[in-house]
PDB file of C-alpha atoms in Angstrom:
ATOM      1  CA  MET A1493       0.000   0.000   0.000  1.00 52.00           C
ATOM      2  CA  ARG A1494       2.887   2.260   0.796  1.00 50.00           C
ATOM      3  CA  ASN A1495       4.331   1.612  -2.695  1.00 52.00           C
ATOM      4  CA  VAL A1496       1.037   2.489  -4.379  1.00 50.00           C
ATOM      5  CA  GLY A1497       0.923   5.808  -2.542  1.00 54.00           C
ATOM      6  CA  TYR A1498       4.488   6.562  -3.491  1.00 50.00           C
ATOM      7  CA  LEU A1499       3.774   5.817  -7.178  1.00 49.00           C
ATOM      8  CA  LEU A1500       0.736   8.081  -7.164  1.00 49.00           C
ATOM      9  CA  PHE A1501       2.767  10.875  -5.576  1.00 51.00           C
ATOM     10  CA  LEU A1502       5.537  10.422  -8.178  1.00 48.00           C
ATOM     11  CA  LEU A1503       3.042  10.542 -11.062  1.00 49.00           C
ATOM     12  CA  PHE A1504       1.600  13.769  -9.639  1.00 48.00           C
ATOM     13  CA  ILE A1505       5.033  15.379  -9.470  1.00 48.00           C
ATOM     14  CA  LEU A1506       5.934  14.326 -13.019  1.00 47.00           C
ATOM     15  CA  SER A1507       2.662  15.601 -14.448  1.00 51.00           C
ATOM     16  CA  ALA A1508       3.109  18.915 -12.648  1.00 50.00           C
ATOM     17  CA  CYS A1509       6.563  19.294 -14.167  1.00 48.00           C
ATOM     18  CA  THR A1510       5.115  19.066 -17.675  1.00 48.00           C
ATOM     19  CA  ASP A1511       2.634  21.899 -17.165  1.00 49.00           C
ATOM     20  CA  GLU A1512       3.459  24.939 -19.298  1.00 50.00           C
ATOM     21  CA  ILE A1513       4.139  28.069 -17.297  1.00 47.00           C
ATOM     22  CA  PRO A1514       2.901  31.161 -19.153  1.00 52.00           C
ATOM     23  CA  TYR A1515       5.395  33.993 -19.578  1.00 46.00           C
ATOM     24  CA  ASP A1516       5.784  37.214 -21.526  1.00 51.00           C
ATOM     25  CA  LEU A1517       8.881  38.232 -23.441  1.00 49.00           C
ATOM     26  CA  ALA A1518      10.317  41.390 -21.954  1.00 55.00           C
ATOM     27  CA  GLU A1519       9.901  44.398 -24.218  1.00 61.00           C
ATOM     28  CA  PRO A1520      12.852  46.817 -24.478  1.00 63.00           C
ATOM     29  CA  MET A1521      12.338  49.916 -22.368  1.00 65.00           C
ATOM     30  CA  ALA A1522      12.173  53.048 -24.482  1.00 64.00           C
ATOM     31  CA  GLY A1523      14.202  55.997 -23.240  1.00 81.00           C
ATOM     32  CA  LYS A1524      13.160  59.627 -23.333  1.00 93.00           C
ATOM     33  CA  GLN A1525      12.368  61.124 -26.717  1.00 98.00           C
ATOM     34  CA  LYS A1526      14.903  63.854 -27.499  1.00 98.00           C
ATOM     35  CA  VAL A1527      14.220  66.726 -29.908  1.00 99.00           C
ATOM     36  CA  LEU A1528      16.725  68.091 -32.420  1.00 99.00           C
ATOM     37  CA  ILE A1529      16.743  71.867 -32.878  1.00 99.00           C
ATOM     38  CA  GLU A1530      18.744  73.129 -35.874  1.00 99.00           C
ATOM     39  CA  GLU A1531      18.942  76.866 -35.266  1.00 99.00           C
ATOM     40  CA  ILE A1532      20.134  79.101 -38.099  1.00 98.00           C
ATOM     41  CA  SER A1533      22.118  82.140 -37.007  1.00 98.00           C
ATOM     42  CA  GLY A1534      24.566  84.820 -38.059  1.00 98.00           C
ATOM     43  CA  VAL A1535      26.921  87.110 -36.178  1.00 98.00           C
ATOM     44  CA  ARG A1536      25.214  90.156 -37.742  1.00 98.00           C
ATOM     45  CA  CYS A1537      21.716  88.961 -36.779  1.00 98.00           C
ATOM     46  CA  PRO A1538      20.559  91.007 -33.740  1.00 98.00           C
ATOM     47  CA  ASN A1539      17.420  88.893 -33.231  1.00 97.00           C
ATOM     48  CA  CYS A1540      19.218  85.544 -33.231  1.00 98.00           C
ATOM     49  CA  PRO A1541      20.420  85.686 -29.594  1.00 98.00           C
ATOM     50  CA  ASP A1542      16.771  86.187 -28.575  1.00 98.00           C
ATOM     51  CA  GLY A1543      16.032  82.873 -30.264  1.00 98.00           C
ATOM     52  CA  SER A1544      18.911  81.193 -28.448  1.00 98.00           C
ATOM     53  CA  ARG A1545      17.695  82.502 -25.096  1.00 98.00           C
ATOM     54  CA  LEU A1546      14.174  81.263 -25.853  1.00 98.00           C
ATOM     55  CA  LEU A1547      15.525  77.804 -26.683  1.00 98.00           C
ATOM     56  CA  GLU A1548      17.410  77.728 -23.378  1.00 98.00           C
ATOM     57  CA  ALA A1549      14.171  78.495 -21.541  1.00 98.00           C
ATOM     58  CA  LEU A1550      12.257  75.872 -23.524  1.00 98.00           C
ATOM     59  CA  ASN A1551      14.932  73.286 -22.785  1.00 98.00           C
ATOM     60  CA  ALA A1552      14.394  73.914 -19.075  1.00 98.00           C
ATOM     61  CA  ASP A1553      10.620  73.681 -19.530  1.00 97.00           C
ATOM     62  CA  PHE A1554      10.912  70.374 -21.389  1.00 97.00           C
ATOM     63  CA  ASP A1555      13.231  68.654 -18.900  1.00 96.00           C
ATOM     64  CA  SER A1556      16.460  69.081 -20.917  1.00 96.00           C
ATOM     65  CA  SER A1557      15.004  67.142 -23.851  1.00 98.00           C
ATOM     66  CA  LEU A1558      16.285  69.550 -26.513  1.00 99.00           C
ATOM     67  CA  ILE A1559      19.562  69.114 -28.391  1.00 99.00           C
ATOM     68  CA  VAL A1560      20.405  72.403 -30.083  1.00 99.00           C
ATOM     69  CA  VAL A1561      22.791  72.808 -32.996  1.00 99.00           C
ATOM     70  CA  THR A1562      23.480  76.351 -34.212  1.00 99.00           C
ATOM     71  CA  TYR A1563      24.702  76.789 -37.774  1.00 99.00           C
ATOM     72  CA  HIS A1564      25.688  80.081 -39.381  1.00 98.00           C
ATOM     73  CA  ALA A1565      24.597  80.763 -42.948  1.00 98.00           C
ATOM     74  CA  GLY A1566      22.772  83.396 -44.974  1.00 95.00           C
ATOM     75  CA  SER A1567      23.183  87.139 -45.320  1.00 92.00           C
ATOM     76  CA  PHE A1568      23.734  87.771 -41.580  1.00 97.00           C
ATOM     77  CA  SER A1569      26.655  85.347 -41.295  1.00 97.00           C
ATOM     78  CA  ARG A1570      29.425  87.570 -42.708  1.00 97.00           C
ATOM     79  CA  PRO A1571      32.028  88.105 -39.959  1.00 98.00           C
ATOM     80  CA  TYR A1572      32.936  91.528 -38.606  1.00 98.00           C
ATOM     81  CA  ALA A1573      36.406  92.925 -39.224  1.00 98.00           C
ATOM     82  CA  GLU A1574      37.059  92.274 -35.530  1.00 98.00           C
ATOM     83  CA  SER A1575      35.841  88.655 -35.661  1.00 98.00           C
ATOM     84  CA  LYS A1576      38.378  85.930 -34.960  1.00 98.00           C
ATOM     85  CA  TYR A1577      36.221  83.215 -36.477  1.00 98.00           C
ATOM     86  CA  ASP A1578      34.069  82.620 -39.525  1.00 98.00           C
ATOM     87  CA  PHE A1579      31.329  80.239 -38.430  1.00 98.00           C
ATOM     88  CA  LYS A1580      29.896  79.941 -41.938  1.00 98.00           C
ATOM     89  CA  THR A1581      31.234  77.021 -43.985  1.00 98.00           C
ATOM     90  CA  SER A1582      30.281  75.342 -47.234  1.00 98.00           C
ATOM     91  CA  GLN A1583      28.557  72.675 -45.136  1.00 98.00           C
ATOM     92  CA  THR A1584      26.434  75.167 -43.190  1.00 98.00           C
ATOM     93  CA  VAL A1585      25.360  76.791 -46.459  1.00 98.00           C
ATOM     94  CA  SER A1586      24.402  73.356 -47.816  1.00 98.00           C
ATOM     95  CA  LEU A1587      22.457  72.694 -44.615  1.00 98.00           C
ATOM     96  CA  MET A1588      20.525  75.940 -45.051  1.00 98.00           C
ATOM     97  CA  GLU A1589      19.637  74.909 -48.605  1.00 98.00           C
ATOM     98  CA  LEU A1590      18.492  71.512 -47.298  1.00 98.00           C
ATOM     99  CA  LEU A1591      16.341  72.891 -44.470  1.00 98.00           C
ATOM    100  CA  GLY A1592      15.118  75.959 -46.343  1.00 97.00           C
ATOM    101  CA  ARG A1593      15.944  79.644 -46.244  1.00 96.00           C
ATOM    102  CA  PRO A1594      14.290  81.362 -43.290  1.00 96.00           C
ATOM    103  CA  GLU A1595      11.505  83.880 -43.814  1.00 93.00           C
ATOM    104  CA  GLY A1596      12.731  85.797 -40.780  1.00 94.00           C
ATOM    105  CA  TYR A1597      14.956  85.522 -37.724  1.00 96.00           C
ATOM    106  CA  PRO A1598      15.119  83.809 -35.270  1.00 97.00           C
ATOM    107  CA  SER A1599      14.343  80.604 -37.130  1.00 98.00           C
ATOM    108  CA  ALA A1600      14.898  76.912 -36.491  1.00 98.00           C
ATOM    109  CA  ALA A1601      14.069  73.475 -37.831  1.00 99.00           C
ATOM    110  CA  ILE A1602      12.490  71.320 -35.127  1.00 99.00           C
ATOM    111  CA  GLN A1603      12.932  67.546 -35.329  1.00 99.00           C
ATOM    112  CA  ARG A1604      13.097  67.903 -39.142  1.00 98.00           C
ATOM    113  CA  ILE A1605       9.291  68.025 -39.159  1.00 97.00           C
ATOM    114  CA  PRO A1606       8.194  69.569 -42.480  1.00 95.00           C
ATOM    115  CA  VAL A1607       6.059  72.693 -42.268  1.00 95.00           C
ATOM    116  CA  PRO A1608       2.583  71.722 -43.553  1.00 92.00           C
ATOM    117  CA  GLY A1609       1.907  72.989 -47.060  1.00 90.00           C
ATOM    118  CA  GLN A1610       5.438  74.349 -47.504  1.00 91.00           C
ATOM    119  CA  GLN A1611       8.718  72.968 -48.814  1.00 91.00           C
ATOM    120  CA  THR A1612      10.706  74.000 -45.757  1.00 95.00           C
ATOM    121  CA  TYR A1613      11.577  72.916 -42.227  1.00 98.00           C
ATOM    122  CA  GLN A1614      12.132  76.470 -40.969  1.00 98.00           C
ATOM    123  CA  ARG A1615       9.847  77.642 -38.180  1.00 98.00           C
ATOM    124  CA  LEU A1616       9.473  81.033 -36.520  1.00 97.00           C
ATOM    125  CA  PRO A1617       9.418  81.285 -32.688  1.00 97.00           C
ATOM    126  CA  ASN A1618       5.626  81.561 -32.396  1.00 97.00           C
ATOM    127  CA  THR A1619       5.372  77.874 -33.405  1.00 96.00           C
ATOM    128  CA  TRP A1620       8.306  76.491 -31.414  1.00 98.00           C
ATOM    129  CA  THR A1621       6.553  75.604 -28.153  1.00 98.00           C
ATOM    130  CA  THR A1622       3.703  73.653 -29.760  1.00 97.00           C
ATOM    131  CA  THR A1623       5.972  71.841 -32.219  1.00 98.00           C
ATOM    132  CA  ILE A1624       8.448  70.889 -29.487  1.00 98.00           C
ATOM    133  CA  SER A1625       5.647  69.728 -27.188  1.00 98.00           C
ATOM    134  CA  ASP A1626       4.254  67.419 -29.875  1.00 97.00           C
ATOM    135  CA  ALA A1627       7.719  66.064 -30.685  1.00 98.00           C
ATOM    136  CA  VAL A1628       8.853  65.441 -27.110  1.00 97.00           C
ATOM    137  CA  ASN A1629       5.625  63.621 -26.232  1.00 96.00           C
ATOM    138  CA  ALA A1630       5.920  61.202 -29.152  1.00 96.00           C
ATOM    139  CA  GLU A1631       6.704  57.577 -28.314  1.00 96.00           C
ATOM    140  CA  PRO A1632      10.357  56.833 -29.205  1.00 98.00           C
ATOM    141  CA  LYS A1633      10.769  54.551 -32.219  1.00 98.00           C
ATOM    142  CA  VAL A1634      14.496  53.978 -31.706  1.00 98.00           C
ATOM    143  CA  ASP A1635      16.726  53.433 -28.692  1.00 98.00           C
ATOM    144  CA  LEU A1636      19.900  55.289 -29.713  1.00 98.00           C
ATOM    145  CA  ASN A1637      23.129  54.964 -27.722  1.00 98.00           C
ATOM    146  CA  LEU A1638      26.519  56.621 -28.190  1.00 98.00           C
ATOM    147  CA  SER A1639      29.962  55.905 -26.777  1.00 98.00           C
ATOM    148  CA  VAL A1640      33.407  57.362 -27.435  1.00 98.00           C
ATOM    149  CA  ASN A1641      36.897  56.000 -27.037  1.00 96.00           C
ATOM    150  CA  THR A1642      39.950  58.225 -27.494  1.00 91.00           C
ATOM    151  CA  LEU A1643      43.458  56.913 -28.113  1.00 89.00           C
ATOM    152  CA  ASN A1644      46.122  59.594 -28.546  1.00 87.00           C
ATOM    153  CA  THR A1645      44.440  62.052 -30.946  1.00 85.00           C
ATOM    154  CA  SER A1646      42.040  59.585 -32.581  1.00 92.00           C
ATOM    155  CA  THR A1647      38.488  59.328 -31.297  1.00 96.00           C
ATOM    156  CA  THR A1648      36.149  56.467 -32.153  1.00 97.00           C
ATOM    157  CA  LEU A1649      32.442  57.230 -31.971  1.00 98.00           C
ATOM    158  CA  ARG A1650      30.235  54.148 -31.720  1.00 98.00           C
ATOM    159  CA  VAL A1651      26.580  54.473 -32.676  1.00 99.00           C
ATOM    160  CA  SER A1652      24.149  51.722 -31.593  1.00 98.00           C
ATOM    161  CA  ALA A1653      20.474  51.653 -32.529  1.00 98.00           C
ATOM    162  CA  LEU A1654      17.700  49.289 -31.461  1.00 98.00           C
ATOM    163  CA  PHE A1655      14.491  49.805 -33.413  1.00 98.00           C
ATOM    164  CA  LEU A1656      11.387  49.681 -31.228  1.00 98.00           C
ATOM    165  CA  GLU A1657       8.899  49.771 -34.107  1.00 97.00           C
ATOM    166  CA  ASP A1658       8.804  48.801 -37.769  1.00 98.00           C
ATOM    167  CA  ILE A1659      10.192  51.610 -39.925  1.00 98.00           C
ATOM    168  CA  ASN A1660       8.853  51.275 -43.466  1.00 98.00           C
ATOM    169  CA  ALA A1661      10.946  54.013 -45.040  1.00 98.00           C
ATOM    170  CA  PRO A1662      14.624  54.724 -45.789  1.00 98.00           C
ATOM    171  CA  VAL A1663      16.537  55.597 -42.608  1.00 98.00           C
ATOM    172  CA  PHE A1664      19.448  58.047 -42.652  1.00 99.00           C
ATOM    173  CA  LEU A1665      22.213  58.705 -40.126  1.00 99.00           C
ATOM    174  CA  THR A1666      23.716  62.173 -39.651  1.00 99.00           C
ATOM    175  CA  VAL A1667      26.655  63.038 -37.385  1.00 99.00           C
ATOM    176  CA  TYR A1668      27.519  66.613 -36.369  1.00 99.00           C
ATOM    177  CA  LEU A1669      30.511  67.941 -34.463  1.00 98.00           C
ATOM    178  CA  THR A1670      29.672  71.015 -32.373  1.00 99.00           C
ATOM    179  CA  GLU A1671      31.776  73.345 -30.244  1.00 98.00           C
ATOM    180  CA  ASP A1672      30.961  75.475 -27.183  1.00 99.00           C
ATOM    181  CA  GLY A1673      32.659  78.487 -25.637  1.00 98.00           C
ATOM    182  CA  LEU A1674      33.623  80.429 -28.765  1.00 98.00           C
ATOM    183  CA  VAL A1675      33.925  84.080 -27.706  1.00 99.00           C
ATOM    184  CA  ASP A1676      33.510  86.475 -30.618  1.00 98.00           C
ATOM    185  CA  PRO A1677      31.414  89.484 -31.698  1.00 99.00           C
ATOM    186  CA  GLN A1678      27.656  89.081 -32.091  1.00 99.00           C
ATOM    187  CA  ALA A1679      24.906  91.580 -32.846  1.00 98.00           C
ATOM    188  CA  ASP A1680      22.272  91.528 -30.116  1.00 98.00           C
ATOM    189  CA  THR A1681      19.094  93.441 -29.313  1.00 96.00           C
ATOM    190  CA  LYS A1682      20.333  93.622 -25.703  1.00 95.00           C
ATOM    191  CA  THR A1683      23.001  96.200 -26.564  1.00 95.00           C
ATOM    192  CA  SER A1684      22.880  99.665 -28.102  1.00 96.00           C
ATOM    193  CA  GLU A1685      26.310  99.027 -29.609  1.00 96.00           C
ATOM    194  CA  GLU A1686      26.836  97.493 -33.025  1.00 96.00           C
ATOM    195  CA  TYR A1687      27.636  94.179 -31.378  1.00 98.00           C
ATOM    196  CA  ILE A1688      28.676  92.488 -28.138  1.00 98.00           C
ATOM    197  CA  ALA A1689      32.425  91.978 -28.455  1.00 98.00           C
ATOM    198  CA  ASP A1690      32.740  89.047 -26.042  1.00 98.00           C
ATOM    199  CA  PHE A1691      29.573  87.118 -26.840  1.00 98.00           C
ATOM    200  CA  GLN A1692      29.854  83.395 -26.091  1.00 98.00           C
ATOM    201  CA  HIS A1693      28.741  81.192 -28.983  1.00 98.00           C
ATOM    202  CA  ASP A1694      27.717  77.670 -27.949  1.00 98.00           C
ATOM    203  CA  HIS A1695      26.745  74.430 -29.752  1.00 98.00           C
ATOM    204  CA  VAL A1696      28.149  75.879 -32.990  1.00 99.00           C
ATOM    205  CA  LEU A1697      28.201  73.443 -35.900  1.00 99.00           C
ATOM    206  CA  ARG A1698      31.856  72.947 -36.848  1.00 98.00           C
ATOM    207  CA  GLU A1699      31.800  69.842 -39.040  1.00 98.00           C
ATOM    208  CA  VAL A1700      29.315  67.451 -40.606  1.00 98.00           C
ATOM    209  CA  LEU A1701      30.981  64.032 -40.450  1.00 98.00           C
ATOM    210  CA  THR A1702      28.506  62.412 -42.843  1.00 98.00           C
ATOM    211  CA  PRO A1703      27.048  63.824 -46.041  1.00 98.00           C
ATOM    212  CA  VAL A1704      24.933  66.852 -45.114  1.00 98.00           C
ATOM    213  CA  GLU A1705      21.785  64.987 -46.143  1.00 98.00           C
ATOM    214  CA  GLY A1706      22.890  61.974 -44.082  1.00 98.00           C
ATOM    215  CA  THR A1707      24.220  58.489 -44.772  1.00 98.00           C
ATOM    216  CA  ARG A1708      21.577  56.036 -45.923  1.00 98.00           C
ATOM    217  CA  TRP A1709      21.568  53.260 -43.321  1.00 97.00           C
ATOM    218  CA  SER A1710      18.808  51.070 -44.740  1.00 96.00           C
ATOM    219  CA  ASP A1711      15.560  51.006 -46.710  1.00 96.00           C
ATOM    220  CA  GLY A1712      13.740  50.219 -43.472  1.00 96.00           C
ATOM    221  CA  TYR A1713      13.826  48.184 -40.275  1.00 98.00           C
ATOM    222  CA  GLN A1714      11.690  45.701 -38.411  1.00 98.00           C
ATOM    223  CA  LYS A1715      10.945  45.903 -34.711  1.00 98.00           C
ATOM    224  CA  LEU A1716      13.926  44.767 -32.596  1.00 98.00           C
ATOM    225  CA  ASP A1717      16.407  45.117 -35.460  1.00 98.00           C
ATOM    226  CA  PHE A1718      19.797  46.270 -34.175  1.00 98.00           C
ATOM    227  CA  LYS A1719      22.589  48.123 -35.947  1.00 98.00           C
ATOM    228  CA  GLU A1720      25.976  49.590 -35.014  1.00 98.00           C
ATOM    229  CA  ASP A1721      28.324  51.945 -36.823  1.00 97.00           C
ATOM    230  CA  ASN A1722      31.729  53.419 -35.959  1.00 97.00           C
ATOM    231  CA  PHE A1723      33.324  56.736 -36.904  1.00 96.00           C
ATOM    232  CA  ASN A1724      37.027  57.435 -36.434  1.00 96.00           C
ATOM    233  CA  VAL A1725      37.797  61.140 -36.116  1.00 95.00           C
ATOM    234  CA  ASP A1726      40.953  63.107 -35.363  1.00 95.00           C
ATOM    235  CA  VAL A1727      39.229  66.149 -33.894  1.00 94.00           C
ATOM    236  CA  HIS A1728      42.555  67.929 -33.324  1.00 90.00           C
ATOM    237  CA  ALA A1729      43.222  67.858 -37.064  1.00 93.00           C
ATOM    238  CA  LEU A1730      39.999  69.665 -37.995  1.00 94.00           C
ATOM    239  CA  SER A1731      40.884  73.224 -38.951  1.00 93.00           C
ATOM    240  CA  ASN A1732      37.509  74.603 -37.796  1.00 93.00           C
ATOM    241  CA  VAL A1733      37.914  73.372 -34.219  1.00 96.00           C
ATOM    242  CA  VAL A1734      39.452  75.819 -31.713  1.00 96.00           C
ATOM    243  CA  ASP A1735      39.385  73.670 -28.547  1.00 96.00           C
ATOM    244  CA  SER A1736      38.644  69.959 -28.896  1.00 94.00           C
ATOM    245  CA  GLY A1737      37.854  69.881 -25.172  1.00 94.00           C
ATOM    246  CA  ASN A1738      34.691  71.886 -25.898  1.00 97.00           C
ATOM    247  CA  THR A1739      33.416  69.657 -28.687  1.00 97.00           C
ATOM    248  CA  ALA A1740      30.593  67.131 -28.833  1.00 98.00           C
ATOM    249  CA  PHE A1741      29.047  64.709 -31.282  1.00 98.00           C
ATOM    250  CA  VAL A1742      25.373  65.104 -32.156  1.00 99.00           C
ATOM    251  CA  VAL A1743      23.966  61.995 -33.829  1.00 99.00           C
ATOM    252  CA  PHE A1744      20.475  61.508 -35.205  1.00 99.00           C
ATOM    253  CA  LEU A1745      18.502  58.993 -37.241  1.00 99.00           C
ATOM    254  CA  HIS A1746      15.869  60.368 -39.565  1.00 98.00           C
ATOM    255  CA  THR A1747      13.457  59.675 -42.395  1.00 98.00           C
ATOM    256  CA  SER A1748      11.767  62.071 -44.801  1.00 95.00           C
ATOM    257  CA  GLU A1749       9.088  62.560 -42.136  1.00 95.00           C
ATOM    258  CA  GLY A1750      11.424  63.715 -39.377  1.00 98.00           C
ATOM    259  CA  VAL A1751      13.961  62.711 -36.747  1.00 99.00           C
ATOM    260  CA  LEU A1752      13.450  59.308 -35.124  1.00 98.00           C
ATOM    261  CA  GLN A1753      15.885  59.964 -32.260  1.00 99.00           C
ATOM    262  CA  VAL A1754      18.846  62.205 -31.475  1.00 99.00           C
ATOM    263  CA  GLU A1755      21.603  61.997 -28.866  1.00 99.00           C
ATOM    264  CA  LYS A1756      24.662  64.018 -27.885  1.00 99.00           C
ATOM    265  CA  ILE A1757      27.960  62.995 -26.296  1.00 98.00           C
ATOM    266  CA  ASP A1758      31.098  64.966 -25.417  1.00 97.00           C
ATOM    267  CA  VAL A1759      34.203  64.083 -27.408  1.00 96.00           C
ATOM    268  CA  HIS A1760      36.321  63.998 -24.227  1.00 86.00           C
TER     269      HIS A1760
END
């Protein structure tokens, strides 16, 4: 009788072990959606610093979700005789042609979202808050991560992307190099003088490390696709850069409909 009980107990244990335990595959956690601001400027543009100050305030309002890149192009970008630097380059002019010539200043492209009914990305300040709010509240479609490794004067930028949704359109990668702390003249509505001699220019676009329109990564991606890319850069050798210690990489993935995700990382 004892053996019969033991056999019944053993059969119960074995049958229990074959029961399927339901489980869910863990979904990747999406990070915060960042918003790319491509601000056009010029050292002779007195209204442009007002735009920069507004973007600083909006960045605080939106929990530091904005990544601002300032590029100098157009009629206001001609340096003063006293200027040490010329922030306008052939690449910044090409970028202006890509994003559209502004109708007025300040002006900025926000998340590369096209302006409805127009062939431009340029937006005046009265639309910035609403456009940024819509962009920052969008669900991220890509988890984008950056890392840098510097050996001697060579820096390797590693870009890693995990796609959180299907992307049924060509995806492009663009890499900017920006620089902070450039002190030079700038026209400004805050002064009665022609310009402020010691104005500090930040997040200035110094080099586009991909084609200006971006490098085509793929014709599309499926959910949970993963891709990496590396860029080797000798920042010290770039003639536009004044202090490599003040530089950063800005990396973004985009389609014709706008920026999927953007991130920024210091070079050093």
